[in-house]
Amino acid sequence: MPSSEALTELPAETVPSFGYELIREDLLLDLLGKDTADILYWAGKRLARKYPLSSTDELVDFFQQAGWGKLDKLSEDQKEMELELSSPLFASRFKKNPQTTFQLEAGFIAQQIEQKKEVVCEAFEHPRKKGGKVLFTVKWDKKDSTE
């Protein structure tokens, strides 16, 4: 299993956005049907366990390398964190499918924060269709330890 260090050593390659969007927005929706959002959330959590990251900087880098977009941490307090994801692809994705979901990314973020903070986390997506961005709110309760 590649580590986060091995991931950063991979050569930068580009994938045509059409191919990526074709799989993500057409094929996966057809295969997963009405359960798409739930399955993608848990798939994101599984990917995060496979590629554990130790810092927010590594999380930002992972999103960039995976082609998921530019991730920025906006704020954090004792119970939650706010992040913003943006990409030039989002405007056309929202236009093509106003119900598009970012649950893969939400699950991935939730699991990464959970592993780092050692508390159960849940992430919620808040699409900003006009701005071509997605806000994520990650919430946790220190009483819900993962140990």
CSV table of C-alpha atoms in Angstrom, one decimal, residues 14 16 26 29-30 35 51 53 59 65 73 85 90-91 94 97 99 117 119-121 129 133-134 145:
chain,number,residue,atom,x,y,z
A,14,THR,CA,-2.7,15.0,-16.3
A,16,PRO,CA,-8.4,14.9,-19.4
A,26,ASP,CA,-22.1,9.3,-15.4
A,29,LEU,CA,-24.3,7.4,-10.9
A,30,ASP,CA,-25.5,4.7,-13.2
A,35,ASP,CA,-27.3,5.0,-3.0
A,51,TYR,CA,-3.7,6.9,2.4
A,53,LEU,CA,-2.0,11.8,6.1
A,59,LEU,CA,-4.4,16.8,2.9
A,65,GLN,CA,-2.7,15.4,-6.8
A,73,LYS,CA,-8.8,25.3,5.5
A,85,LEU,CA,-12.9,23.1,-2.2
A,90,PHE,CA,-17.3,22.5,-10.6
A,91,ALA,CA,-19.2,25.1,-12.6
A,94,PHE,CA,-23.2,21.9,-11.2
A,97,ASN,CA,-26.2,17.9,-12.7
A,99,GLN,CA,-27.7,17.4,-7.7
A,117,LYS,CA,-7.8,14.0,16.3
A,119,VAL,CA,-12.4,11.3,17.7
A,120,VAL,CA,-15.3,10.3,15.6
A,121,CYS,CA,-15.9,12.9,12.8
A,129,LYS,CA,-23.1,26.5,-7.1
A,133,LYS,CA,-17.1,25.9,-4.7
A,134,VAL,CA,-18.0,23.5,-2.0
A,145,SER,CA,-13.0,8.9,21.1
